[in-house]
PDB file of C-alpha atoms in Angstrom:
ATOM      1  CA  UNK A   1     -18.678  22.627  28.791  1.00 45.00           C
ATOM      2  CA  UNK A   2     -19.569  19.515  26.412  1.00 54.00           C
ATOM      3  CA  UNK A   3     -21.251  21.149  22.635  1.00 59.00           C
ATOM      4  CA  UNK A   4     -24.709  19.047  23.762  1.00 56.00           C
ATOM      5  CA  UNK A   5     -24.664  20.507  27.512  1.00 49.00           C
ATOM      6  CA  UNK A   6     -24.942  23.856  26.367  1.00 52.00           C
ATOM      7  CA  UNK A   7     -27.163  23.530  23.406  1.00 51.00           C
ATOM      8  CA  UNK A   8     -29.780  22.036  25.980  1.00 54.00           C
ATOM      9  CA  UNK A   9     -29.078  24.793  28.302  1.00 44.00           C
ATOM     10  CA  UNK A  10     -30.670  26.840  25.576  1.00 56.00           C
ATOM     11  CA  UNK A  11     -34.226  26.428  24.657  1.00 79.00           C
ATOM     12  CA  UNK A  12     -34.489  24.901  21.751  1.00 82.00           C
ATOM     13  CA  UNK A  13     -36.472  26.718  19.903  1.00 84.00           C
ATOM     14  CA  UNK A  14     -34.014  29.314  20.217  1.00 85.00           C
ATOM     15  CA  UNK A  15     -31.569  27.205  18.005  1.00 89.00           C
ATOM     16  CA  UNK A  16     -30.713  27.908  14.774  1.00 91.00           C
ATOM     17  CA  UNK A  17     -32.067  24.825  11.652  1.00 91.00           C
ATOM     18  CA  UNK A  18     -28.431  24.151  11.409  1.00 92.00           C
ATOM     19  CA  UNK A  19     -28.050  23.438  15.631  1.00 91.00           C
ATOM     20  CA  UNK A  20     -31.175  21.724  15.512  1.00 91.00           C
ATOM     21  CA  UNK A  21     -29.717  18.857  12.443  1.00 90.00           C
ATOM     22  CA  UNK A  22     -26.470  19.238  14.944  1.00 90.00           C
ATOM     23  CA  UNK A  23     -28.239  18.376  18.211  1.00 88.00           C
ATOM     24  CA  UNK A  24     -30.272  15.214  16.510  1.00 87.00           C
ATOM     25  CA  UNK A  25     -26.975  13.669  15.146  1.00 84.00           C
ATOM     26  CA  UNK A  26     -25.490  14.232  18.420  1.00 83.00           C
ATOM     27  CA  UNK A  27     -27.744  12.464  20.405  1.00 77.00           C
ATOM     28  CA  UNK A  28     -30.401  11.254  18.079  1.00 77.00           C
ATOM     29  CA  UNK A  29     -33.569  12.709  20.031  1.00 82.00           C
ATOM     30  CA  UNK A  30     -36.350  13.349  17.436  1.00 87.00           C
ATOM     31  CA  UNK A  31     -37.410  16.597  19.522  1.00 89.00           C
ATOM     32  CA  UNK A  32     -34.957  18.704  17.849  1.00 91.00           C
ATOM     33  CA  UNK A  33     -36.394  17.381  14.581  1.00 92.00           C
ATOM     34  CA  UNK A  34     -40.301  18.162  15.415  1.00 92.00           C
ATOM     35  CA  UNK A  35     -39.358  22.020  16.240  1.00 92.00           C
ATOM     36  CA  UNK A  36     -37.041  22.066  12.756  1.00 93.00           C
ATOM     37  CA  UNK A  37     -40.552  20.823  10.928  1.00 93.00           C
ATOM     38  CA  UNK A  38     -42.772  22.588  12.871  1.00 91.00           C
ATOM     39  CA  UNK A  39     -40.823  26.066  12.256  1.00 91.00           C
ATOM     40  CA  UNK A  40     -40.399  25.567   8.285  1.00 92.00           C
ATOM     41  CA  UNK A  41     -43.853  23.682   7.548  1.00 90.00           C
ATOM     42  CA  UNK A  42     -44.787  26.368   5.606  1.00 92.00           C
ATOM     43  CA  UNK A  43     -41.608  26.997   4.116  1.00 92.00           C
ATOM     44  CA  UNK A  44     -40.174  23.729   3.232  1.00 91.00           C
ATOM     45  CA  UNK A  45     -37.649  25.607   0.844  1.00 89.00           C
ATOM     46  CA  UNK A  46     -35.936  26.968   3.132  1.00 89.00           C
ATOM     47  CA  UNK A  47     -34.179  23.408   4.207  1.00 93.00           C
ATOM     48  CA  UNK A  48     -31.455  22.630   2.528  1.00 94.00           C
ATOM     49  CA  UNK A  49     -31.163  18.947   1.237  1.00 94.00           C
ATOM     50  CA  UNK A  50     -29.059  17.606   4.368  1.00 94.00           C
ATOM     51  CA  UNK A  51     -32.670  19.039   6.717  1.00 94.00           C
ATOM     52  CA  UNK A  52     -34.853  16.984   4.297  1.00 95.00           C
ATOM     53  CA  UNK A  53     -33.145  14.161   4.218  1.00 94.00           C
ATOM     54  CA  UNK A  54     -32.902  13.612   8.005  1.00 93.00           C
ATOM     55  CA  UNK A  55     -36.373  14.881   8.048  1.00 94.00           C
ATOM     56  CA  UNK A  56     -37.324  12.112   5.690  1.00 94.00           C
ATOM     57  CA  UNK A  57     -35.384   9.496   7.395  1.00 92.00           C
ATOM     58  CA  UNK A  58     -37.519  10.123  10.484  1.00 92.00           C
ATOM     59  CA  UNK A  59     -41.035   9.886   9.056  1.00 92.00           C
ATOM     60  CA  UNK A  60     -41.430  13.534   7.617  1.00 93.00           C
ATOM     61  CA  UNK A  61     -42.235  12.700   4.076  1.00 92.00           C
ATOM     62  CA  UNK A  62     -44.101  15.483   2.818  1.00 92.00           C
ATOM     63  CA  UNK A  63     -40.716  17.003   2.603  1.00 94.00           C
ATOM     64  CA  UNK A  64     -40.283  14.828  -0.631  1.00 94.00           C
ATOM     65  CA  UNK A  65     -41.717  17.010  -3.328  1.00 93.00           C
ATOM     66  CA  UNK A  66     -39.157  20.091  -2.322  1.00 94.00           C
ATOM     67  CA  UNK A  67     -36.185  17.190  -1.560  1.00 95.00           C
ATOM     68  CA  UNK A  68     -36.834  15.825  -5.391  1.00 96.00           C
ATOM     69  CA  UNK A  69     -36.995  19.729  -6.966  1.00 95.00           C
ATOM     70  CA  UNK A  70     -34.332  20.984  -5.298  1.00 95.00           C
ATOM     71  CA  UNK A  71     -32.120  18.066  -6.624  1.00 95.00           C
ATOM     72  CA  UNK A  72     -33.723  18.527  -9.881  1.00 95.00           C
ATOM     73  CA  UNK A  73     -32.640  21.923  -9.628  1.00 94.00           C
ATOM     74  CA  UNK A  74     -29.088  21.311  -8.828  1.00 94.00           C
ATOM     75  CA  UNK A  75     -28.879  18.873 -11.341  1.00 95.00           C
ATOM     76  CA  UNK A  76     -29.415  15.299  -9.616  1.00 95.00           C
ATOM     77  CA  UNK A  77     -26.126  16.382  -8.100  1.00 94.00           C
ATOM     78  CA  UNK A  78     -27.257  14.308  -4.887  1.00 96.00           C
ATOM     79  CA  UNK A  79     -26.219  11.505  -2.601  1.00 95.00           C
ATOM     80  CA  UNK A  80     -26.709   7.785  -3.862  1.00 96.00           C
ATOM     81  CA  UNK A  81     -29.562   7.047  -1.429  1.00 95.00           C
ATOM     82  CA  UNK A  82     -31.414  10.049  -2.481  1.00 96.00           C
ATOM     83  CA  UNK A  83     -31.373   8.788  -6.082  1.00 96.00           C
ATOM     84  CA  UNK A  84     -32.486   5.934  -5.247  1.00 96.00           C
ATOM     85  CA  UNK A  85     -35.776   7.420  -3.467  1.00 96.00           C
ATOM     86  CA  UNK A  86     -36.640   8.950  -6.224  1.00 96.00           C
ATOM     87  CA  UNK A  87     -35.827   5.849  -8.022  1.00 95.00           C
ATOM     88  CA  UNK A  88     -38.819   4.131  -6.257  1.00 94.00           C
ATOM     89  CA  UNK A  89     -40.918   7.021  -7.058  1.00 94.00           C
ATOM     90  CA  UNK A  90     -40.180   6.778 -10.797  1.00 93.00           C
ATOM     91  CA  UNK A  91     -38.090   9.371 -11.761  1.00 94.00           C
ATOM     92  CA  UNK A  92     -36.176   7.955 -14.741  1.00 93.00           C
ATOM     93  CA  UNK A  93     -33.458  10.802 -14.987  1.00 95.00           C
ATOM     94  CA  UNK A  94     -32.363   9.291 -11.127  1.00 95.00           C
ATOM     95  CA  UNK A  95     -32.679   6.124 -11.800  1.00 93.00           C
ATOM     96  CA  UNK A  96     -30.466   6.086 -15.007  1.00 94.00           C
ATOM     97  CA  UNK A  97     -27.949   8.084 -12.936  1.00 95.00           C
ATOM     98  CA  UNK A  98     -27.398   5.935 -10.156  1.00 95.00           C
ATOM     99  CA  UNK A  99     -27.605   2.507 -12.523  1.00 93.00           C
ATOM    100  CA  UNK A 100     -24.736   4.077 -14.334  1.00 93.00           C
ATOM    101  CA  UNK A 101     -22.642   5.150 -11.181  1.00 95.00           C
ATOM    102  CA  UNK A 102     -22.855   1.432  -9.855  1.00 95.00           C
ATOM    103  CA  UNK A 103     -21.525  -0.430 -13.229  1.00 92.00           C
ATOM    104  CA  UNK A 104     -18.328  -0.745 -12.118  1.00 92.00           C
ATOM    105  CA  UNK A 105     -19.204  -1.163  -8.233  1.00 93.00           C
ATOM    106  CA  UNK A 106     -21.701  -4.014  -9.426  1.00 93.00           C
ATOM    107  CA  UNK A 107     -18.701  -5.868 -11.342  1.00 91.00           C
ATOM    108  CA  UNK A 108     -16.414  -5.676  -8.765  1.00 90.00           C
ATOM    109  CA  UNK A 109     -18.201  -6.756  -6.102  1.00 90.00           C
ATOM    110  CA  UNK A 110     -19.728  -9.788  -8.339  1.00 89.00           C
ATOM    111  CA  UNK A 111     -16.288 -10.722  -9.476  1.00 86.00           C
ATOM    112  CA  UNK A 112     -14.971 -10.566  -5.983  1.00 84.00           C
ATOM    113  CA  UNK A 113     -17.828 -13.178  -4.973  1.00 82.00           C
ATOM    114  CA  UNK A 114     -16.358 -14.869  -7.908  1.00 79.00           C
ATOM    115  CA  UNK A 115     -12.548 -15.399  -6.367  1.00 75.00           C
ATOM    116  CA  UNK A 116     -14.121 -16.473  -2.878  1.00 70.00           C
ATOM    117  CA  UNK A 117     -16.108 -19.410  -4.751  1.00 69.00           C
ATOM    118  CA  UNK A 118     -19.620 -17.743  -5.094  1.00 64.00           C
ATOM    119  CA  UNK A 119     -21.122 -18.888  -8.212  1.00 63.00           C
ATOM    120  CA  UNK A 120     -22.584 -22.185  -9.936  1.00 61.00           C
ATOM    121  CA  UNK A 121     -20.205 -24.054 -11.927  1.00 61.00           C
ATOM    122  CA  UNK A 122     -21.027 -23.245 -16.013  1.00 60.00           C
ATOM    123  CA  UNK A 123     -21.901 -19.816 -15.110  1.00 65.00           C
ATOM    124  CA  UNK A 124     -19.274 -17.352 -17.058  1.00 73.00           C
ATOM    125  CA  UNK A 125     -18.471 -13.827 -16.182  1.00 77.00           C
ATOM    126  CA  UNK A 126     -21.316 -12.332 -18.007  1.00 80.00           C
ATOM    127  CA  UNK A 127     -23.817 -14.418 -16.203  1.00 79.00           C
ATOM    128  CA  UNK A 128     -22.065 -13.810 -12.857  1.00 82.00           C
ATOM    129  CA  UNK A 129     -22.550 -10.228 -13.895  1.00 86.00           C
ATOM    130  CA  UNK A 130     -26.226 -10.174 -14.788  1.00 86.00           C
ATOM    131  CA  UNK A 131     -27.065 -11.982 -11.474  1.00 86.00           C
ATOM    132  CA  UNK A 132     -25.332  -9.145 -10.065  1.00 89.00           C
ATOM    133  CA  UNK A 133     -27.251  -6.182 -11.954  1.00 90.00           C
ATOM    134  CA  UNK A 134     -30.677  -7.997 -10.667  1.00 89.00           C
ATOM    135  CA  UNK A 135     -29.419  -8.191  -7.251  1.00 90.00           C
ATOM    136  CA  UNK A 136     -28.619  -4.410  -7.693  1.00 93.00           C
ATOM    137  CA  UNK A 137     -32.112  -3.901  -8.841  1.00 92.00           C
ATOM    138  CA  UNK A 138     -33.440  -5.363  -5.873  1.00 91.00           C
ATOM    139  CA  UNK A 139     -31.377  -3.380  -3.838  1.00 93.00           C
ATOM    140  CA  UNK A 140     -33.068  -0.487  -5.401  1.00 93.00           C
ATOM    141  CA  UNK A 141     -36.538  -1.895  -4.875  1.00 92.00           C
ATOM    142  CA  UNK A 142     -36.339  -2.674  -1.237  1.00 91.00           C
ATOM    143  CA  UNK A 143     -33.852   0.152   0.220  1.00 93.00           C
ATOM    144  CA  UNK A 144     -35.249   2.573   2.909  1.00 92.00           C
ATOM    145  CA  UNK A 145     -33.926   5.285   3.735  1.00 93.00           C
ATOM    146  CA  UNK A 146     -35.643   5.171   7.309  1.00 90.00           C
ATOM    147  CA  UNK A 147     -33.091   2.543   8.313  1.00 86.00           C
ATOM    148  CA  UNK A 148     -30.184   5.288   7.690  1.00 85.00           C
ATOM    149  CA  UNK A 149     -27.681   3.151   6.389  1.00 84.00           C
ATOM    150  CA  UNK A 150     -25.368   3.545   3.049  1.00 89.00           C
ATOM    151  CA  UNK A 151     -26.913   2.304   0.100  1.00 92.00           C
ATOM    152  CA  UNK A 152     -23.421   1.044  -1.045  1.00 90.00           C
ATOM    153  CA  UNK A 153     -23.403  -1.268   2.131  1.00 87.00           C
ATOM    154  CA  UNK A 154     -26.753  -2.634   1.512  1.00 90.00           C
ATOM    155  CA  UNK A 155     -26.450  -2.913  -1.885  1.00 92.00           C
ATOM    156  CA  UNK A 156     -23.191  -5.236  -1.794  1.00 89.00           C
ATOM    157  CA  UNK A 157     -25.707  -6.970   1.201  1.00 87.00           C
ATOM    158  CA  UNK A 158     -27.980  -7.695  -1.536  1.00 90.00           C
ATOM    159  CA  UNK A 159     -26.362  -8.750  -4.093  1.00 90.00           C
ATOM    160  CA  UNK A 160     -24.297 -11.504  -2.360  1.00 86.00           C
ATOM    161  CA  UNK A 161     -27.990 -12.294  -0.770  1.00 85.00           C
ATOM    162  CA  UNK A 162     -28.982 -12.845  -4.272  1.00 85.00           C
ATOM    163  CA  UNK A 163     -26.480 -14.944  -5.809  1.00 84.00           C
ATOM    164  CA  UNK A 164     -26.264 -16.981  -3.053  1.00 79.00           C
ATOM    165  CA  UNK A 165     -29.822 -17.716  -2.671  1.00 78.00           C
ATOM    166  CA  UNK A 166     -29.336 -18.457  -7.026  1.00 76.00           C
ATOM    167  CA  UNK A 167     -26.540 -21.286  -5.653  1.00 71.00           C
ATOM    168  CA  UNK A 168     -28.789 -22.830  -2.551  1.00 66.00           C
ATOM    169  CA  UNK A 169     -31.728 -23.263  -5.273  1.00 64.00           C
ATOM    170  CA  UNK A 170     -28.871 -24.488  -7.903  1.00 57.00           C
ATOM    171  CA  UNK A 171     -27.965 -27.332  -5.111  1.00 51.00           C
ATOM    172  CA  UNK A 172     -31.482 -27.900  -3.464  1.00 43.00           C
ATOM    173  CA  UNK A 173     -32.518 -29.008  -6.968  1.00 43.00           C
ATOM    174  CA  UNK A 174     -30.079 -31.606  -7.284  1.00 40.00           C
ATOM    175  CA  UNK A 175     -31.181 -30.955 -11.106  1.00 37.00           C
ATOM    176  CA  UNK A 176     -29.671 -34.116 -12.525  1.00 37.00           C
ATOM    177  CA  UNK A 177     -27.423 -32.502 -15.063  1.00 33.00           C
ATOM    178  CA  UNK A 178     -25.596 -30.759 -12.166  1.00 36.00           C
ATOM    179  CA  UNK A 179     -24.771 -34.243 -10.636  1.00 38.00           C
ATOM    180  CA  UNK A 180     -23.336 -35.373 -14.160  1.00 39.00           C
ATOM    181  CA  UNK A 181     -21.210 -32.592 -13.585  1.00 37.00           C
ATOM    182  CA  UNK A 182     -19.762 -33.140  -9.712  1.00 41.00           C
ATOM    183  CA  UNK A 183     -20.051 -36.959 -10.681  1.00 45.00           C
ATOM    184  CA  UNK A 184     -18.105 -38.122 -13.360  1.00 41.00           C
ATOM    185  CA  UNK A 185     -15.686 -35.530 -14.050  1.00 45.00           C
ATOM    186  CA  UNK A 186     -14.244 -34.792 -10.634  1.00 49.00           C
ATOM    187  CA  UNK A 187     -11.315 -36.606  -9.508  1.00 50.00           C
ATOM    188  CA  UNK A 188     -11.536 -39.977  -7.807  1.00 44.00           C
ATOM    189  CA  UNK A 189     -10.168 -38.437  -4.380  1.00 44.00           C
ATOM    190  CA  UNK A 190      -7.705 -35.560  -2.986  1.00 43.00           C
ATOM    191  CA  UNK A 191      -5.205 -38.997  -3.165  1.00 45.00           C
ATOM    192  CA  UNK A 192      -6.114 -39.583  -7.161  1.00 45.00           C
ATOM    193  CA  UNK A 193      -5.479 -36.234  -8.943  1.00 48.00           C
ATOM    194  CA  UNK A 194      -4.640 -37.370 -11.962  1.00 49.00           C
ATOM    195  CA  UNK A 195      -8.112 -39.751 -12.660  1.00 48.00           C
ATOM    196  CA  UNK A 196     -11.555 -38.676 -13.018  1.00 50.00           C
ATOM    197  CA  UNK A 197     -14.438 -41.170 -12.759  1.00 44.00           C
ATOM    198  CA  UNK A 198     -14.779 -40.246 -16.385  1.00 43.00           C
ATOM    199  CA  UNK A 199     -11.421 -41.707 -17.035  1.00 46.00           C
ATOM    200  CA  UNK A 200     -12.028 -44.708 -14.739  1.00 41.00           C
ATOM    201  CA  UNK A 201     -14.941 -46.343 -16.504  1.00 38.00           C
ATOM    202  CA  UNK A 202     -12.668 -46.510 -19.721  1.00 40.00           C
ATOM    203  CA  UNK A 203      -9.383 -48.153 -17.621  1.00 42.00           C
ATOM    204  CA  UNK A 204      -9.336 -51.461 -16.837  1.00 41.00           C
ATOM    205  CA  UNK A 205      -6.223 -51.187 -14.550  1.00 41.00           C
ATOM    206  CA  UNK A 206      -8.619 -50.665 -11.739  1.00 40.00           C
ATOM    207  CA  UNK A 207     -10.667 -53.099  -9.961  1.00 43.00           C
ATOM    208  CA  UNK A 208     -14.620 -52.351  -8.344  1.00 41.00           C
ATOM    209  CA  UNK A 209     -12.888 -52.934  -4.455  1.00 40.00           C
ATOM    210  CA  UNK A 210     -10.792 -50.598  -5.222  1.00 43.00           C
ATOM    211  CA  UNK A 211     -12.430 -47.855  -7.246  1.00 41.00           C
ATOM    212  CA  UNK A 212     -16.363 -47.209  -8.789  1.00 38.00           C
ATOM    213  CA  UNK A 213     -15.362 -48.371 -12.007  1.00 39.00           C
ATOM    214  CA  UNK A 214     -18.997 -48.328 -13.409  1.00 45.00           C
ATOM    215  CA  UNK A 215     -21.546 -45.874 -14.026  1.00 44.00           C
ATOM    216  CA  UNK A 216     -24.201 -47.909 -12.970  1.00 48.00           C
ATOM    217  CA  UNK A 217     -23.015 -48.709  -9.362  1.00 56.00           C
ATOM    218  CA  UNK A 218     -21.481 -44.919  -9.264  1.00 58.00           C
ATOM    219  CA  UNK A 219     -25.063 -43.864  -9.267  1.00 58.00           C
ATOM    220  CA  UNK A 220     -26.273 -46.898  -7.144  1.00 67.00           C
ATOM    221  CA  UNK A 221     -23.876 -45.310  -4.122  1.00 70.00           C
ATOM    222  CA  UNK A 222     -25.343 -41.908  -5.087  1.00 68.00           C
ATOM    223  CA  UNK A 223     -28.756 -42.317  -5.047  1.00 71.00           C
ATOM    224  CA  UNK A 224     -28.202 -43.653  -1.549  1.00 78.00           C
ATOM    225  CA  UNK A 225     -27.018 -40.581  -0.430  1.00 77.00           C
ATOM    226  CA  UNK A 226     -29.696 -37.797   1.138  1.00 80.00           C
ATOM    227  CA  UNK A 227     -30.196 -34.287  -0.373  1.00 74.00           C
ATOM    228  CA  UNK A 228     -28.102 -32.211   1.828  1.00 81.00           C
ATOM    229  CA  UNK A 229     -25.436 -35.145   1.405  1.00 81.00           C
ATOM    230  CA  UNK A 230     -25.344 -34.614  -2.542  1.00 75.00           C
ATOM    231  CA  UNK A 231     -25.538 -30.634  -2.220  1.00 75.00           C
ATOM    232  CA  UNK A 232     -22.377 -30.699   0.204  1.00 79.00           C
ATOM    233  CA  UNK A 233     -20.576 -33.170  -2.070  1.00 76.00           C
ATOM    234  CA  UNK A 234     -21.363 -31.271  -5.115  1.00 70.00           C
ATOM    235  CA  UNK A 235     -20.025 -27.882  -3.405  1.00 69.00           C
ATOM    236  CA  UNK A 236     -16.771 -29.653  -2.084  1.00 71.00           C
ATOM    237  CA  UNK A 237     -15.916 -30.933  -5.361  1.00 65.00           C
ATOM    238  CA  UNK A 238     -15.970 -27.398  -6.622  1.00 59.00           C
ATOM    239  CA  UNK A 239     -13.426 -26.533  -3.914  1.00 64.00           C
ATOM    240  CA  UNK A 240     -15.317 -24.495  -1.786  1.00 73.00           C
ATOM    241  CA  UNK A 241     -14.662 -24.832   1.919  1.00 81.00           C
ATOM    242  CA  UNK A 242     -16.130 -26.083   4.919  1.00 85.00           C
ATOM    243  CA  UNK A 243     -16.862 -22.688   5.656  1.00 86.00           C
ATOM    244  CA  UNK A 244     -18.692 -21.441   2.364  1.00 83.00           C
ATOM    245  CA  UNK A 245     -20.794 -25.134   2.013  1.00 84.00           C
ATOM    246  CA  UNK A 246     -21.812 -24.004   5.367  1.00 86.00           C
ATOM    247  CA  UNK A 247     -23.311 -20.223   4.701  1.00 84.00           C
ATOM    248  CA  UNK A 248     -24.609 -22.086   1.477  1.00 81.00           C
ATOM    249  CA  UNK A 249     -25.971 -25.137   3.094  1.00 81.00           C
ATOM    250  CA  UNK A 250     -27.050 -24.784   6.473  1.00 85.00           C
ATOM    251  CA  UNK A 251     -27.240 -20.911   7.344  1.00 80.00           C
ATOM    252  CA  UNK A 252     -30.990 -21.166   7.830  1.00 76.00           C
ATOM    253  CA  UNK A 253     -30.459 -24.637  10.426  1.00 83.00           C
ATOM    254  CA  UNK A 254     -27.519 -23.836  12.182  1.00 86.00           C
ATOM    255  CA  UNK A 255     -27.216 -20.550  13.302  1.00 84.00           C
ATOM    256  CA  UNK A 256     -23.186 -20.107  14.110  1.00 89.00           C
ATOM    257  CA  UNK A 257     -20.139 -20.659  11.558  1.00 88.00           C
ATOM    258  CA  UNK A 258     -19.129 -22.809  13.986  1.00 90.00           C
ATOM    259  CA  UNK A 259     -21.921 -24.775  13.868  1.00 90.00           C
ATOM    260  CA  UNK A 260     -22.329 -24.904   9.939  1.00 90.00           C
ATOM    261  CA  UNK A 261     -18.723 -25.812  10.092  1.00 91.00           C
ATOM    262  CA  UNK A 262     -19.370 -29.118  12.144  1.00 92.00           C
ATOM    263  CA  UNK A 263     -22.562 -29.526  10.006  1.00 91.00           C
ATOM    264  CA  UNK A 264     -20.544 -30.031   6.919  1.00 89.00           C
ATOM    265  CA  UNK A 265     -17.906 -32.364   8.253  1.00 89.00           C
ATOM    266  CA  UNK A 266     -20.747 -34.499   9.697  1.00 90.00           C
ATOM    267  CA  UNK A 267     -21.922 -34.464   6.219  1.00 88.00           C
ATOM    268  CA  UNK A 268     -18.988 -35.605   4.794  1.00 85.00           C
ATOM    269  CA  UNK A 269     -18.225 -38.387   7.260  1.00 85.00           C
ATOM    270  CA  UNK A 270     -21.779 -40.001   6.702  1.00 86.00           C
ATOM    271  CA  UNK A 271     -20.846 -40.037   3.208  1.00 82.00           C
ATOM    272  CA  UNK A 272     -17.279 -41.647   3.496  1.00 80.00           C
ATOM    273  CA  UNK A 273     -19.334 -44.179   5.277  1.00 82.00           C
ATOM    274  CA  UNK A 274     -21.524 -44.840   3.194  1.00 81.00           C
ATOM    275  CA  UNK A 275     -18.923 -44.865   0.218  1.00 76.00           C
ATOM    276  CA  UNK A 276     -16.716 -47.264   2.413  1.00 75.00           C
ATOM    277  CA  UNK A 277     -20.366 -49.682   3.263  1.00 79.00           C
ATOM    278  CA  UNK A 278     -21.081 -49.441  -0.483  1.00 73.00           C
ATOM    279  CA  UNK A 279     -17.599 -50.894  -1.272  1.00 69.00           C
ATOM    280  CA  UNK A 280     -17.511 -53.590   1.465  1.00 75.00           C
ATOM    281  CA  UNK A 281     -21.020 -54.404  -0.371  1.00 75.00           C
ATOM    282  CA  UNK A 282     -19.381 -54.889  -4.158  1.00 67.00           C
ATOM    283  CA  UNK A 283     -16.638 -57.122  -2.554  1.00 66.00           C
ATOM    284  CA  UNK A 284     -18.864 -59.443  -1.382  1.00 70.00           C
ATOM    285  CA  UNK A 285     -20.821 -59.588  -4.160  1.00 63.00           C
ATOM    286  CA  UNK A 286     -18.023 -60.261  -6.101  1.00 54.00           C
TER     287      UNK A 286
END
């Protein structure tokens, strides 16, 4: 006969604190949990940490003054999500504790971002790395331990949330500085490795049909592009993919990868139009 058959054969108040933590994580019914806090209400003690804690993740928490002194007791010995509790409830000793375990998990994770294009363009390691510890602090700040889930999953949640949300603002600002940067010292096109715009407003081997020789009528052509036009080209000339300009660019209007895919090479063929219009234009002139 199945474990959870014959535990409910029994009545449960028959069962044992240890059957009744059993029984809940076998089939998640809160009953179990209101005859383990009705029995020990008095005697809160005589949980162990594992009772509290599930206790606590379902809405129990005056079970949090004998949760924090019996990891006191043992030392802060504990898992992460516990420290972090008492973390939000100022307790210094945890919070030191668990900032110190994560060092190394914050680096990695921020330096993995890092390889799959996730950061502004200027920013070094140490910056990268400081976005990283205030995404972790966040983490800290908003995790509850109601929505039973590892803090080492949200936190990595948070933290790419964070830097992320630090690139959108970088390319919704379209600061001016940061279209210097795409602008002038990217090359010409995935055909023209070797020449930067930089380069080309110092050559005279190439002519205005051909190339945007001048810095004036570079910027002409880019002031006629829209916002989102200069944040994808900006984000493309940094090689990130279709895929990444996407998450970055248009994760809160289109709701599929697919879709923020298709978004982006839209993008990009308005402004190869508009490129090609803005060259037909100089010709003529000229």
């Amino acid at each position: 006969m199945n474990t959870v058959i014959e535990k409910q054969t029994k009545q449960l108040t028959d069962l044992s604190n240890e059957e009744l933590v059993e029984l809940y994580r076998e089939d998640y019914s809160v009953t179990p949990l209101r005859i383990l806090y009705s029995r020990n209400k008095q005697n809160l003690s005589a949980l162990t940490e594992e009772m509290m804690v599930v206790l606590l993740q379902n809405g129990y928490t005056d079970v949090k003054k004998k949760l924090y002194d019996l990891v006191k007791i043992n030392k802060y010995k504990t898992s992460d999500e516990v420290l972090v509790i008492m973390s939000q409830d100022g307790i210094e000793d945890a919070k030191d504790i668990i900032s110190v375990q994560y060092v190394d998990f914050v680096k990695r994770t921020v330096l993995q971002l890092k390889k799959r294009g996730r950061y502004n363009r200027g920013d070094d390691d140490d910056d990268l790395i400081q976005s990283g510890y205030i995404g972790f602090c966040k983490a800290i700040r908003d995790f509850k331990i109601e929505k039973k889930r590892p803090f080492k999953i949200f936190v990595q949640h948070v933290i790419k949330r964070h830097i992320d949300s630090i690139i959108s603002r970088s390319g919704n600002n379209k600061l001016r500085t940061l279209n210097d940067a795409f602008s002038y010292h990217s090359p010409v096109s995935k055909n023209d490795s070797e020449n930067t715009f930089e380069q080309l407003l110092k050559s005279e081997e190439y002519q205005p049909e051909h190339h945007l020789i001048v810095e004036e009528t570079f910027w002409e052509l880019w002031e006629t592009l829209s916002e989102t036009e200069k944040c994808v080209c900006w984000y493309y000339s940094e090689d990130y993919s279709y895929e990444e300009i996407g998450k970055i660019v248009f994760r809160d209007t289109h709701p599929t990868i697919e879709a923020q895919i298709k978004a982006v090479d839209n993008t990009m063929q308005r402004v190869k139009t508009k490129r090609e219009d803005y060259i037909e234009t100089l010709k003529k002139v000229k």
